[in-house]
């Protein structure tokens, strides 16, 4: 098992409500991460087909139309779109942490999957703690699902979005023996004061590095107002939307920033070389 690896975090705007285009975008990021020397690449929360920000816009007249399109463009594990991403991981010898809306029977889940460099699905995690608005379209995952997966790179912890703010969840992760923690953020664009939201998200990310003594990789979506189609919403609500809110980060144990952040409007990958032997001790 290596003690030093290069990791990458995605900061990009999703291909909204277009699963096929989103899969192609994801494959291209896997290729770029491999070309940059990374062995692990992390994607934002529900990157496929994008986080459903319209839920925050209180636009009853057009929200239901989004739900139908969102469901149609959500991904089913094991089908063609999923296999394309797994094949890209295998071809490029890349571990991939993907955030996506999972279509499972009649339900949608806010899911994350970890695929190894052989293209093998190592684990799935369906977000168990949903916000009140997320519950309008997503079903909560079962409580007690693992936070940490054992891989050829080490023990990788996985959580999404608002889970980072729950103290019991944080404590559970601290006890888990993770060496790398991946935080998948959906971005932050719905607020009168965007900087406040970004600061809170970054503070939560940093907390894991400082208190948990973890390497932390935080991926983040960008949000363009046009991309959200929020112009269809009522004028007072549209004023809540500010974008694009990019804040991807990579921290080492103790909180040292290991990667130069991209600008809040900038798409791309950030990279860092991390030392696994300087983080968590072996799990019991």
PDB file of C-alpha atoms in Angstrom:
ATOM      1  CA  UNK A   1       0.000   0.000   0.000  1.00  0.00           C
ATOM      2  CA  UNK A   2       1.498   3.388  -0.980  1.00  0.00           C
ATOM      3  CA  UNK A   3       2.348   6.001   1.613  1.00  0.00           C
ATOM      4  CA  UNK A   4       2.308   8.921  -0.831  1.00  0.00           C
ATOM      5  CA  UNK A   5      -0.321   9.484  -3.491  1.00  0.00           C
ATOM      6  CA  UNK A   6      -1.516  12.319  -5.675  1.00  0.00           C
ATOM      7  CA  UNK A   7      -5.206  13.203  -5.380  1.00  0.00           C
ATOM      8  CA  UNK A   8      -7.459  15.525  -7.354  1.00  0.00           C
ATOM      9  CA  UNK A   9     -10.719  17.359  -6.633  1.00  0.00           C
ATOM     10  CA  UNK A  10     -13.180  18.532  -9.270  1.00  0.00           C
ATOM     11  CA  UNK A  11     -14.558  22.065  -9.280  1.00  0.00           C
ATOM     12  CA  UNK A  12     -16.945  22.424 -12.207  1.00  0.00           C
ATOM     13  CA  UNK A  13     -20.459  23.195 -13.336  1.00  0.00           C
ATOM     14  CA  UNK A  14     -22.459  20.036 -14.048  1.00  0.00           C
ATOM     15  CA  UNK A  15     -24.183  19.344 -17.337  1.00  0.00           C
ATOM     16  CA  UNK A  16     -27.577  20.174 -15.895  1.00  0.00           C
ATOM     17  CA  UNK A  17     -30.305  17.579 -16.368  1.00  0.00           C
ATOM     18  CA  UNK A  18     -28.374  15.804 -19.133  1.00  0.00           C
ATOM     19  CA  UNK A  19     -27.051  12.451 -17.923  1.00  0.00           C
ATOM     20  CA  UNK A  20     -25.308  11.508 -21.151  1.00  0.00           C
ATOM     21  CA  UNK A  21     -23.427  14.810 -21.346  1.00  0.00           C
ATOM     22  CA  UNK A  22     -22.625  14.615 -17.632  1.00  0.00           C
ATOM     23  CA  UNK A  23     -21.122  11.144 -17.977  1.00  0.00           C
ATOM     24  CA  UNK A  24     -18.962  12.352 -20.853  1.00  0.00           C
ATOM     25  CA  UNK A  25     -17.833  15.321 -18.732  1.00  0.00           C
ATOM     26  CA  UNK A  26     -17.001  12.962 -15.850  1.00  0.00           C
ATOM     27  CA  UNK A  27     -14.981  10.660 -18.108  1.00  0.00           C
ATOM     28  CA  UNK A  28     -13.013  13.667 -19.365  1.00  0.00           C
ATOM     29  CA  UNK A  29     -12.225  14.729 -15.792  1.00  0.00           C
ATOM     30  CA  UNK A  30     -11.000  11.200 -15.017  1.00  0.00           C
ATOM     31  CA  UNK A  31      -8.734  11.399 -18.056  1.00  0.00           C
ATOM     32  CA  UNK A  32      -7.432  14.822 -17.024  1.00  0.00           C
ATOM     33  CA  UNK A  33      -6.807  13.694 -13.457  1.00  0.00           C
ATOM     34  CA  UNK A  34      -4.814  10.722 -14.726  1.00  0.00           C
ATOM     35  CA  UNK A  35      -2.787  12.961 -17.040  1.00  0.00           C
ATOM     36  CA  UNK A  36      -2.006  15.108 -13.982  1.00  0.00           C
ATOM     37  CA  UNK A  37      -0.604  12.099 -12.134  1.00  0.00           C
ATOM     38  CA  UNK A  38      -3.517  11.584  -9.726  1.00  0.00           C
ATOM     39  CA  UNK A  39      -4.558   8.154  -8.478  1.00  0.00           C
ATOM     40  CA  UNK A  40      -7.781   9.352  -6.867  1.00  0.00           C
ATOM     41  CA  UNK A  41     -10.279  11.913  -8.174  1.00  0.00           C
ATOM     42  CA  UNK A  42     -13.286  13.192  -6.206  1.00  0.00           C
ATOM     43  CA  UNK A  43     -16.478  14.646  -7.689  1.00  0.00           C
ATOM     44  CA  UNK A  44     -19.078  16.964  -6.087  1.00  0.00           C
ATOM     45  CA  UNK A  45     -22.367  15.909  -4.559  1.00  0.00           C
ATOM     46  CA  UNK A  46     -24.998  14.838  -7.133  1.00  0.00           C
ATOM     47  CA  UNK A  47     -22.687  15.962  -9.939  1.00  0.00           C
ATOM     48  CA  UNK A  48     -24.881  13.803 -12.162  1.00  0.00           C
ATOM     49  CA  UNK A  49     -27.199  15.392 -13.205  1.00  0.00           C
ATOM     50  CA  UNK A  50     -26.468  18.408 -10.942  1.00  0.00           C
ATOM     51  CA  UNK A  51     -27.747  19.401  -7.518  1.00  0.00           C
ATOM     52  CA  UNK A  52     -31.475  20.349  -7.713  1.00  0.00           C
ATOM     53  CA  UNK A  53     -31.111  23.974  -6.685  1.00  0.00           C
ATOM     54  CA  UNK A  54     -34.577  24.821  -7.951  1.00  0.00           C
ATOM     55  CA  UNK A  55     -35.897  23.336  -4.687  1.00  0.00           C
ATOM     56  CA  UNK A  56     -34.531  26.425  -2.938  1.00  0.00           C
ATOM     57  CA  UNK A  57     -36.218  28.855  -5.325  1.00  0.00           C
ATOM     58  CA  UNK A  58     -39.801  28.204  -4.207  1.00  0.00           C
ATOM     59  CA  UNK A  59     -41.048  28.173  -7.782  1.00  0.00           C
ATOM     60  CA  UNK A  60     -44.120  25.956  -7.574  1.00  0.00           C
ATOM     61  CA  UNK A  61     -45.147  26.706 -11.156  1.00  0.00           C
ATOM     62  CA  UNK A  62     -42.040  25.162 -12.708  1.00  0.00           C
ATOM     63  CA  UNK A  63     -40.511  22.928 -10.055  1.00  0.00           C
ATOM     64  CA  UNK A  64     -42.550  19.796 -10.938  1.00  0.00           C
ATOM     65  CA  UNK A  65     -41.241  19.948 -14.494  1.00  0.00           C
ATOM     66  CA  UNK A  66     -37.732  19.824 -13.153  1.00  0.00           C
ATOM     67  CA  UNK A  67     -38.503  16.764 -11.067  1.00  0.00           C
ATOM     68  CA  UNK A  68     -39.599  14.750 -14.108  1.00  0.00           C
ATOM     69  CA  UNK A  69     -36.464  15.719 -16.011  1.00  0.00           C
ATOM     70  CA  UNK A  70     -34.299  15.126 -12.960  1.00  0.00           C
ATOM     71  CA  UNK A  71     -35.630  11.621 -12.467  1.00  0.00           C
ATOM     72  CA  UNK A  72     -35.183  10.770 -16.142  1.00  0.00           C
ATOM     73  CA  UNK A  73     -31.559  11.941 -16.011  1.00  0.00           C
ATOM     74  CA  UNK A  74     -30.636  10.233 -12.763  1.00  0.00           C
ATOM     75  CA  UNK A  75     -28.252   7.278 -13.007  1.00  0.00           C
ATOM     76  CA  UNK A  76     -28.901   3.604 -12.278  1.00  0.00           C
ATOM     77  CA  UNK A  77     -25.961   1.605 -10.950  1.00  0.00           C
ATOM     78  CA  UNK A  78     -24.823  -1.109 -13.332  1.00  0.00           C
ATOM     79  CA  UNK A  79     -26.347   0.356 -16.477  1.00  0.00           C
ATOM     80  CA  UNK A  80     -24.592   1.805 -19.508  1.00  0.00           C
ATOM     81  CA  UNK A  81     -23.799   5.245 -18.078  1.00  0.00           C
ATOM     82  CA  UNK A  82     -22.388   3.777 -14.882  1.00  0.00           C
ATOM     83  CA  UNK A  83     -20.300   1.265 -16.809  1.00  0.00           C
ATOM     84  CA  UNK A  84     -18.771   4.061 -18.884  1.00  0.00           C
ATOM     85  CA  UNK A  85     -17.419   5.704 -15.749  1.00  0.00           C
ATOM     86  CA  UNK A  86     -16.192   2.393 -14.314  1.00  0.00           C
ATOM     87  CA  UNK A  87     -14.456   1.621 -17.620  1.00  0.00           C
ATOM     88  CA  UNK A  88     -12.754   5.037 -17.551  1.00  0.00           C
ATOM     89  CA  UNK A  89     -11.507   4.336 -14.010  1.00  0.00           C
ATOM     90  CA  UNK A  90     -10.069   1.009 -15.178  1.00  0.00           C
ATOM     91  CA  UNK A  91      -8.457   2.411 -18.340  1.00  0.00           C
ATOM     92  CA  UNK A  92      -6.764   5.234 -16.483  1.00  0.00           C
ATOM     93  CA  UNK A  93      -5.922   3.253 -13.319  1.00  0.00           C
ATOM     94  CA  UNK A  94      -7.869   5.755 -11.251  1.00  0.00           C
ATOM     95  CA  UNK A  95      -9.880   5.522  -8.033  1.00  0.00           C
ATOM     96  CA  UNK A  96     -13.062   7.559  -8.525  1.00  0.00           C
ATOM     97  CA  UNK A  97     -15.434   8.939  -5.907  1.00  0.00           C
ATOM     98  CA  UNK A  98     -18.569   9.927  -7.801  1.00  0.00           C
ATOM     99  CA  UNK A  99     -21.553  11.860  -6.448  1.00  0.00           C
ATOM    100  CA  UNK A 100     -24.800  11.296  -8.317  1.00  0.00           C
ATOM    101  CA  UNK A 101     -28.554  11.102  -8.099  1.00  0.00           C
ATOM    102  CA  UNK A 102     -29.200   7.381  -8.042  1.00  0.00           C
ATOM    103  CA  UNK A 103     -32.360   5.997  -9.573  1.00  0.00           C
ATOM    104  CA  UNK A 104     -33.289   2.853  -7.690  1.00  0.00           C
ATOM    105  CA  UNK A 105     -36.730   1.449  -8.345  1.00  0.00           C
ATOM    106  CA  UNK A 106     -39.255   4.182  -7.630  1.00  0.00           C
ATOM    107  CA  UNK A 107     -36.857   6.179  -5.432  1.00  0.00           C
ATOM    108  CA  UNK A 108     -34.047   8.653  -5.946  1.00  0.00           C
ATOM    109  CA  UNK A 109     -31.085   8.768  -3.569  1.00  0.00           C
ATOM    110  CA  UNK A 110     -28.254  11.238  -3.057  1.00  0.00           C
ATOM    111  CA  UNK A 111     -25.554   8.633  -3.590  1.00  0.00           C
ATOM    112  CA  UNK A 112     -21.795   8.372  -3.653  1.00  0.00           C
ATOM    113  CA  UNK A 113     -19.891   5.422  -5.026  1.00  0.00           C
ATOM    114  CA  UNK A 114     -16.233   4.518  -4.819  1.00  0.00           C
ATOM    115  CA  UNK A 115     -14.793   2.775  -7.878  1.00  0.00           C
ATOM    116  CA  UNK A 116     -11.251   1.422  -7.778  1.00  0.00           C
ATOM    117  CA  UNK A 117      -8.549   1.435 -10.433  1.00  0.00           C
ATOM    118  CA  UNK A 118      -9.757  -1.911 -11.788  1.00  0.00           C
ATOM    119  CA  UNK A 119     -13.202  -0.463 -12.471  1.00  0.00           C
ATOM    120  CA  UNK A 120     -14.666  -2.404  -9.545  1.00  0.00           C
ATOM    121  CA  UNK A 121     -17.379  -0.853  -7.390  1.00  0.00           C
ATOM    122  CA  UNK A 122     -15.955  -0.958  -3.858  1.00  0.00           C
ATOM    123  CA  UNK A 123     -18.896   0.602  -2.090  1.00  0.00           C
ATOM    124  CA  UNK A 124     -22.037   2.706  -2.236  1.00  0.00           C
ATOM    125  CA  UNK A 125     -23.302   5.236   0.231  1.00  0.00           C
ATOM    126  CA  UNK A 126     -26.774   6.756   0.114  1.00  0.00           C
ATOM    127  CA  UNK A 127     -26.971   9.962   2.110  1.00  0.00           C
ATOM    128  CA  UNK A 128     -28.942   9.204   5.289  1.00  0.00           C
ATOM    129  CA  UNK A 129     -29.259  12.757   6.608  1.00  0.00           C
ATOM    130  CA  UNK A 130     -31.226  14.927   4.174  1.00  0.00           C
ATOM    131  CA  UNK A 131     -32.268  18.540   4.482  1.00  0.00           C
ATOM    132  CA  UNK A 132     -35.977  19.292   4.576  1.00  0.00           C
ATOM    133  CA  UNK A 133     -35.946  20.429   0.959  1.00  0.00           C
ATOM    134  CA  UNK A 134     -33.917  17.445  -0.241  1.00  0.00           C
ATOM    135  CA  UNK A 135     -36.573  15.143   1.191  1.00  0.00           C
ATOM    136  CA  UNK A 136     -39.031  16.509  -1.367  1.00  0.00           C
ATOM    137  CA  UNK A 137     -37.409  14.423  -4.105  1.00  0.00           C
ATOM    138  CA  UNK A 138     -34.866  12.110  -2.448  1.00  0.00           C
ATOM    139  CA  UNK A 139     -35.297   9.153  -0.127  1.00  0.00           C
ATOM    140  CA  UNK A 140     -32.902   8.901   2.807  1.00  0.00           C
ATOM    141  CA  UNK A 141     -30.391   6.092   2.772  1.00  0.00           C
ATOM    142  CA  UNK A 142     -30.272   3.559   5.587  1.00  0.00           C
ATOM    143  CA  UNK A 143     -28.625   4.621   8.824  1.00  0.00           C
ATOM    144  CA  UNK A 144     -25.425   2.861   9.719  1.00  0.00           C
ATOM    145  CA  UNK A 145     -23.952   2.613   6.221  1.00  0.00           C
ATOM    146  CA  UNK A 146     -20.140   2.675   6.268  1.00  0.00           C
ATOM    147  CA  UNK A 147     -18.308   5.980   6.164  1.00  0.00           C
ATOM    148  CA  UNK A 148     -14.999   4.372   5.265  1.00  0.00           C
ATOM    149  CA  UNK A 149     -13.938   1.969   2.540  1.00  0.00           C
ATOM    150  CA  UNK A 150     -10.715  -0.011   2.387  1.00  0.00           C
ATOM    151  CA  UNK A 151      -8.924   0.436  -0.927  1.00  0.00           C
ATOM    152  CA  UNK A 152      -5.547  -0.246  -2.486  1.00  0.00           C
ATOM    153  CA  UNK A 153      -4.677   3.355  -1.622  1.00  0.00           C
ATOM    154  CA  UNK A 154      -5.704   3.222   2.018  1.00  0.00           C
ATOM    155  CA  UNK A 155      -8.850   3.834   4.063  1.00  0.00           C
ATOM    156  CA  UNK A 156     -11.048   6.417   2.366  1.00  0.00           C
ATOM    157  CA  UNK A 157     -13.888   8.165   4.198  1.00  0.00           C
ATOM    158  CA  UNK A 158     -16.869   9.473   2.244  1.00  0.00           C
ATOM    159  CA  UNK A 159     -19.587  12.001   3.078  1.00  0.00           C
ATOM    160  CA  UNK A 160     -21.765  14.450   1.206  1.00  0.00           C
ATOM    161  CA  UNK A 161     -22.806  18.055   1.663  1.00  0.00           C
ATOM    162  CA  UNK A 162     -24.730  18.893   4.792  1.00  0.00           C
ATOM    163  CA  UNK A 163     -23.561  15.718   6.561  1.00  0.00           C
ATOM    164  CA  UNK A 164     -20.341  17.583   7.317  1.00  0.00           C
ATOM    165  CA  UNK A 165     -22.251  19.821   9.730  1.00  0.00           C
ATOM    166  CA  UNK A 166     -23.662  17.022  11.928  1.00  0.00           C
ATOM    167  CA  UNK A 167     -21.640  16.471  15.085  1.00  0.00           C
ATOM    168  CA  UNK A 168     -22.530  12.755  15.571  1.00  0.00           C
ATOM    169  CA  UNK A 169     -21.450  12.089  11.992  1.00  0.00           C
ATOM    170  CA  UNK A 170     -18.156  13.855  12.583  1.00  0.00           C
ATOM    171  CA  UNK A 171     -17.472  11.821  15.715  1.00  0.00           C
ATOM    172  CA  UNK A 172     -18.255   8.579  13.932  1.00  0.00           C
ATOM    173  CA  UNK A 173     -15.788   9.436  11.187  1.00  0.00           C
ATOM    174  CA  UNK A 174     -13.096  10.259  13.759  1.00  0.00           C
ATOM    175  CA  UNK A 175     -13.454   6.740  15.172  1.00  0.00           C
ATOM    176  CA  UNK A 176     -13.419   5.087  11.774  1.00  0.00           C
ATOM    177  CA  UNK A 177      -9.681   4.999  11.108  1.00  0.00           C
ATOM    178  CA  UNK A 178      -9.913   6.899   7.813  1.00  0.00           C
ATOM    179  CA  UNK A 179      -6.706   8.170   6.232  1.00  0.00           C
ATOM    180  CA  UNK A 180      -8.335  10.277   3.525  1.00  0.00           C
ATOM    181  CA  UNK A 181     -11.709  11.951   3.905  1.00  0.00           C
ATOM    182  CA  UNK A 182     -13.616  13.022   0.790  1.00  0.00           C
ATOM    183  CA  UNK A 183     -16.127  15.834   1.196  1.00  0.00           C
ATOM    184  CA  UNK A 184     -18.528  16.186  -1.741  1.00  0.00           C
ATOM    185  CA  UNK A 185     -20.120  19.636  -1.739  1.00  0.00           C
ATOM    186  CA  UNK A 186     -22.857  20.720  -4.157  1.00  0.00           C
ATOM    187  CA  UNK A 187     -21.487  24.289  -4.237  1.00  0.00           C
ATOM    188  CA  UNK A 188     -23.223  27.170  -2.532  1.00  0.00           C
ATOM    189  CA  UNK A 189     -25.241  29.624  -4.545  1.00  0.00           C
ATOM    190  CA  UNK A 190     -28.570  30.221  -2.827  1.00  0.00           C
ATOM    191  CA  UNK A 191     -28.036  32.990  -0.318  1.00  0.00           C
ATOM    192  CA  UNK A 192     -28.059  36.755  -0.063  1.00  0.00           C
ATOM    193  CA  UNK A 193     -24.490  36.576   1.159  1.00  0.00           C
ATOM    194  CA  UNK A 194     -22.588  33.894  -0.727  1.00  0.00           C
ATOM    195  CA  UNK A 195     -19.367  34.421   1.185  1.00  0.00           C
ATOM    196  CA  UNK A 196     -21.103  33.445   4.402  1.00  0.00           C
ATOM    197  CA  UNK A 197     -22.164  30.108   2.929  1.00  0.00           C
ATOM    198  CA  UNK A 198     -18.774  29.404   1.411  1.00  0.00           C
ATOM    199  CA  UNK A 199     -17.029  30.225   4.696  1.00  0.00           C
ATOM    200  CA  UNK A 200     -19.218  27.760   6.587  1.00  0.00           C
ATOM    201  CA  UNK A 201     -18.553  25.003   4.064  1.00  0.00           C
ATOM    202  CA  UNK A 202     -14.812  25.630   4.112  1.00  0.00           C
ATOM    203  CA  UNK A 203     -14.812  25.720   7.913  1.00  0.00           C
ATOM    204  CA  UNK A 204     -16.512  22.310   8.014  1.00  0.00           C
ATOM    205  CA  UNK A 205     -13.952  20.917   5.573  1.00  0.00           C
ATOM    206  CA  UNK A 206     -11.073  22.334   7.596  1.00  0.00           C
ATOM    207  CA  UNK A 207     -12.498  20.932  10.841  1.00  0.00           C
ATOM    208  CA  UNK A 208     -11.940  17.359   9.661  1.00  0.00           C
ATOM    209  CA  UNK A 209      -8.314  18.099   8.829  1.00  0.00           C
ATOM    210  CA  UNK A 210      -7.586  19.883  12.117  1.00  0.00           C
ATOM    211  CA  UNK A 211      -9.565  17.891  14.664  1.00  0.00           C
ATOM    212  CA  UNK A 212      -9.664  14.549  12.873  1.00  0.00           C
ATOM    213  CA  UNK A 213      -6.023  14.777  11.724  1.00  0.00           C
ATOM    214  CA  UNK A 214      -7.123  13.676   8.255  1.00  0.00           C
ATOM    215  CA  UNK A 215      -6.161  14.377   4.690  1.00  0.00           C
ATOM    216  CA  UNK A 216      -9.317  16.017   3.329  1.00  0.00           C
ATOM    217  CA  UNK A 217     -10.272  16.299  -0.341  1.00  0.00           C
ATOM    218  CA  UNK A 218     -13.255  18.602  -0.955  1.00  0.00           C
ATOM    219  CA  UNK A 219     -14.848  18.664  -4.400  1.00  0.00           C
ATOM    220  CA  UNK A 220     -17.388  21.335  -5.309  1.00  0.00           C
ATOM    221  CA  UNK A 221     -19.840  22.207  -8.084  1.00  0.00           C
ATOM    222  CA  UNK A 222     -20.165  25.589  -9.717  1.00  0.00           C
ATOM    223  CA  UNK A 223     -23.586  27.081 -10.333  1.00  0.00           C
ATOM    224  CA  UNK A 224     -24.371  29.429 -13.177  1.00  0.00           C
ATOM    225  CA  UNK A 225     -27.678  31.271 -12.913  1.00  0.00           C
ATOM    226  CA  UNK A 226     -28.444  30.488 -16.547  1.00  0.00           C
ATOM    227  CA  UNK A 227     -27.501  26.863 -15.964  1.00  0.00           C
ATOM    228  CA  UNK A 228     -30.046  26.580 -13.187  1.00  0.00           C
ATOM    229  CA  UNK A 229     -32.773  27.967 -15.465  1.00  0.00           C
ATOM    230  CA  UNK A 230     -33.734  30.103 -12.495  1.00  0.00           C
ATOM    231  CA  UNK A 231     -34.821  32.875 -14.842  1.00  0.00           C
ATOM    232  CA  UNK A 232     -38.120  31.017 -15.034  1.00  0.00           C
ATOM    233  CA  UNK A 233     -38.696  31.598 -11.350  1.00  0.00           C
ATOM    234  CA  UNK A 234     -40.494  34.562  -9.787  1.00  0.00           C
ATOM    235  CA  UNK A 235     -38.446  37.750  -9.616  1.00  0.00           C
ATOM    236  CA  UNK A 236     -38.163  38.036  -5.787  1.00  0.00           C
ATOM    237  CA  UNK A 237     -36.853  34.494  -5.549  1.00  0.00           C
ATOM    238  CA  UNK A 238     -34.333  34.970  -8.347  1.00  0.00           C
ATOM    239  CA  UNK A 239     -32.670  37.645  -6.262  1.00  0.00           C
ATOM    240  CA  UNK A 240     -31.609  34.921  -3.802  1.00  0.00           C
ATOM    241  CA  UNK A 241     -29.412  33.290  -6.419  1.00  0.00           C
ATOM    242  CA  UNK A 242     -25.782  34.248  -6.412  1.00  0.00           C
ATOM    243  CA  UNK A 243     -23.092  32.251  -8.100  1.00  0.00           C
ATOM    244  CA  UNK A 244     -21.097  30.368  -8.816  1.00  0.00           C
ATOM    245  CA  UNK A 245     -19.683  29.608  -5.344  1.00  0.00           C
ATOM    246  CA  UNK A 246     -16.717  27.359  -6.143  1.00  0.00           C
ATOM    247  CA  UNK A 247     -14.636  26.383  -3.097  1.00  0.00           C
ATOM    248  CA  UNK A 248     -12.813  23.090  -3.774  1.00  0.00           C
ATOM    249  CA  UNK A 249      -9.965  22.511  -1.300  1.00  0.00           C
ATOM    250  CA  UNK A 250      -7.404  19.895  -0.243  1.00  0.00           C
ATOM    251  CA  UNK A 251      -6.038  19.978   3.314  1.00  0.00           C
ATOM    252  CA  UNK A 252      -3.454  17.880   5.103  1.00  0.00           C
ATOM    253  CA  UNK A 253      -3.693  16.681   8.723  1.00  0.00           C
ATOM    254  CA  UNK A 254      -3.651  19.691  11.000  1.00  0.00           C
ATOM    255  CA  UNK A 255      -5.200  21.969   8.374  1.00  0.00           C
ATOM    256  CA  UNK A 256      -2.271  22.776   6.096  1.00  0.00           C
ATOM    257  CA  UNK A 257      -3.621  23.740   2.662  1.00  0.00           C
ATOM    258  CA  UNK A 258      -1.994  21.447   0.116  1.00  0.00           C
ATOM    259  CA  UNK A 259      -3.435  22.783  -3.151  1.00  0.00           C
ATOM    260  CA  UNK A 260      -3.769  26.244  -4.620  1.00  0.00           C
ATOM    261  CA  UNK A 261      -7.530  26.912  -4.819  1.00  0.00           C
ATOM    262  CA  UNK A 262      -9.209  27.816  -8.073  1.00  0.00           C
ATOM    263  CA  UNK A 263     -11.138  31.067  -8.307  1.00  0.00           C
ATOM    264  CA  UNK A 264     -14.834  30.892  -7.377  1.00  0.00           C
ATOM    265  CA  UNK A 265     -15.782  31.125 -11.070  1.00  0.00           C
ATOM    266  CA  UNK A 266     -13.046  28.807 -12.375  1.00  0.00           C
ATOM    267  CA  UNK A 267     -13.577  25.240 -13.548  1.00  0.00           C
ATOM    268  CA  UNK A 268     -10.902  22.580 -13.325  1.00  0.00           C
ATOM    269  CA  UNK A 269      -9.021  20.224 -11.037  1.00  0.00           C
ATOM    270  CA  UNK A 270      -6.873  20.917  -8.017  1.00  0.00           C
ATOM    271  CA  UNK A 271      -4.112  18.467  -7.114  1.00  0.00           C
ATOM    272  CA  UNK A 272      -2.107  17.609  -4.035  1.00  0.00           C
ATOM    273  CA  UNK A 273       0.427  15.000  -2.967  1.00  0.00           C
ATOM    274  CA  UNK A 274      -0.621  13.548   0.369  1.00  0.00           C
ATOM    275  CA  UNK A 275       1.196  11.356   2.894  1.00  0.00           C
ATOM    276  CA  UNK A 276      -1.019   8.611   4.231  1.00  0.00           C
ATOM    277  CA  UNK A 277       1.385   7.619   6.978  1.00  0.00           C
ATOM    278  CA  UNK A 278       1.032  11.054   8.626  1.00  0.00           C
ATOM    279  CA  UNK A 279      -2.731  10.791   9.177  1.00  0.00           C
ATOM    280  CA  UNK A 280      -4.903   8.366  11.102  1.00  0.00           C
ATOM    281  CA  UNK A 281      -3.445   5.348  12.817  1.00  0.00           C
ATOM    282  CA  UNK A 282      -4.501   1.907  11.683  1.00  0.00           C
ATOM    283  CA  UNK A 283      -8.036   0.977  12.577  1.00  0.00           C
ATOM    284  CA  UNK A 284      -8.473  -1.610  15.252  1.00  0.00           C
TER     285      UNK A 284
END
